[in-house]
Short mmCIF file of C-alpha atoms in Angstrom, two decimals:
data_model
loop_
_atom_site.label_atom_id
_atom_site.label_comp_id
_atom_site.label_asym_id
_atom_site.label_seq_id
_atom_site.Cartn_x
_atom_site.Cartn_y
_atom_site.Cartn_z
CA MET Y 145 -112.25 128.40 117.85
CA THR Y 146 -110.97 126.67 114.75
CA VAL Y 147 -111.80 123.06 113.85
CA ILE Y 148 -108.55 121.58 112.59
CA GLY Y 149 -109.42 117.96 111.83
CA LYS Y 150 -109.36 114.61 113.58
CA GLU Y 151 -106.99 112.93 116.00
CA GLU Y 152 -106.65 109.49 117.55
CA PHE Y 153 -107.19 109.31 121.31
CA GLU Y 154 -106.92 105.97 123.10
CA GLY Y 155 -108.01 104.03 120.02
CA GLU Y 156 -110.87 106.36 119.07
CA THR Y 157 -111.01 108.99 116.30
CA LEU Y 158 -112.10 112.38 117.67
CA CYS Y 159 -112.81 115.72 116.02
CA LYS Y 160 -110.36 118.42 117.15
CA ALA Y 161 -110.61 122.19 117.58
CA ILE Y 162 -108.13 124.77 118.88
CA LEU Y 163 -108.69 128.12 120.56
CA GLU Y 164 -105.94 130.62 121.38
CA SER Y 165 -106.38 133.36 123.96
CA THR Y 166 -103.94 136.25 124.29
CA GLY Y 167 -103.63 138.24 127.50
CA GLU Y 168 -101.07 140.22 129.45
CA GLU Y 169 -99.12 137.08 130.33
CA GLY Y 170 -98.98 135.76 126.75
CA THR Y 171 -100.97 133.32 124.64
CA SER Y 172 -102.71 130.28 126.12
CA THR Y 173 -104.01 127.47 123.95
CA PHE Y 174 -107.13 125.39 124.52
CA GLU Y 175 -107.67 122.11 122.69
CA TYR Y 176 -111.10 120.48 122.49
CA MET Y 177 -111.72 117.00 121.08
CA TRP Y 178 -115.02 115.12 120.87
CA SER Y 179 -116.43 111.92 119.42
CA GLU Y 180 -119.26 111.92 116.91
CA ASP Y 181 -121.53 110.14 119.40
CA LYS Y 182 -120.50 112.65 122.11
CA ASN Y 183 -119.62 109.83 124.54
CA THR Y 184 -116.00 111.05 124.66
CA THR Y 185 -114.74 114.59 125.15
CA VAL Y 186 -111.25 115.82 125.96
CA PHE Y 187 -110.46 119.40 126.94
CA THR Y 188 -106.81 120.42 127.38
CA LYS Y 189 -105.51 123.81 128.49
CA TYR Y 190 -101.90 124.72 127.78
CA ASP Y 191 -100.09 127.54 129.57
CA THR Y 192 -98.14 130.28 127.81
CA GLU Y 193 -95.07 128.01 127.66
CA GLY Y 194 -96.98 125.17 125.99
CA ASN Y 195 -97.17 122.94 129.08
CA ILE Y 196 -100.43 121.19 129.98
CA SER Y 197 -102.00 123.03 132.90
CA LEU Y 198 -105.32 121.14 132.90
CA LYS Y 199 -106.78 118.15 131.10
CA TYR Y 200 -110.40 117.01 131.44
CA ILE Y 201 -111.49 113.67 129.96
CA SER Y 202 -115.09 112.43 129.88
CA ARG Y 203 -115.56 108.97 128.45
CA ASP Y 204 -118.60 106.72 128.77
CA GLY Y 205 -119.73 108.50 131.95
CA LYS Y 206 -116.30 108.37 133.65
CA LYS Y 207 -114.60 111.71 134.26
CA THR Y 208 -110.90 112.36 134.83
CA ILE Y 209 -109.20 115.65 135.64
CA ILE Y 210 -105.43 115.92 135.38
CA GLY Y 211 -103.76 119.05 136.73
CA GLY Y 212 -100.36 120.49 135.96
CA ASP Y 213 -98.85 118.11 138.53
CA ARG Y 214 -99.97 115.18 136.27
CA LYS Y 215 -101.92 113.52 139.11
CA PRO Y 216 -105.31 112.21 137.90
CA LEU Y 217 -108.54 112.69 139.82
CA GLU Y 218 -111.20 110.24 138.66
CA PHE Y 219 -114.90 110.28 139.47
#
């Protein structure tokens, strides 16, 4: 995992790290962002073609999972 800097997410500045994993099907990329106070985290998995296959957002106790179909599941 490589920390690459900071990024804005919904009006908040988050730290950002990237991890690449290579397998038989190609290279997948994982992106992890977090706030300094750890109240916000965002985890995004990209498939080998660069499309989002999963996004997990945790913010102030609210969790959202968005699959490749772009439909959010909140809890």
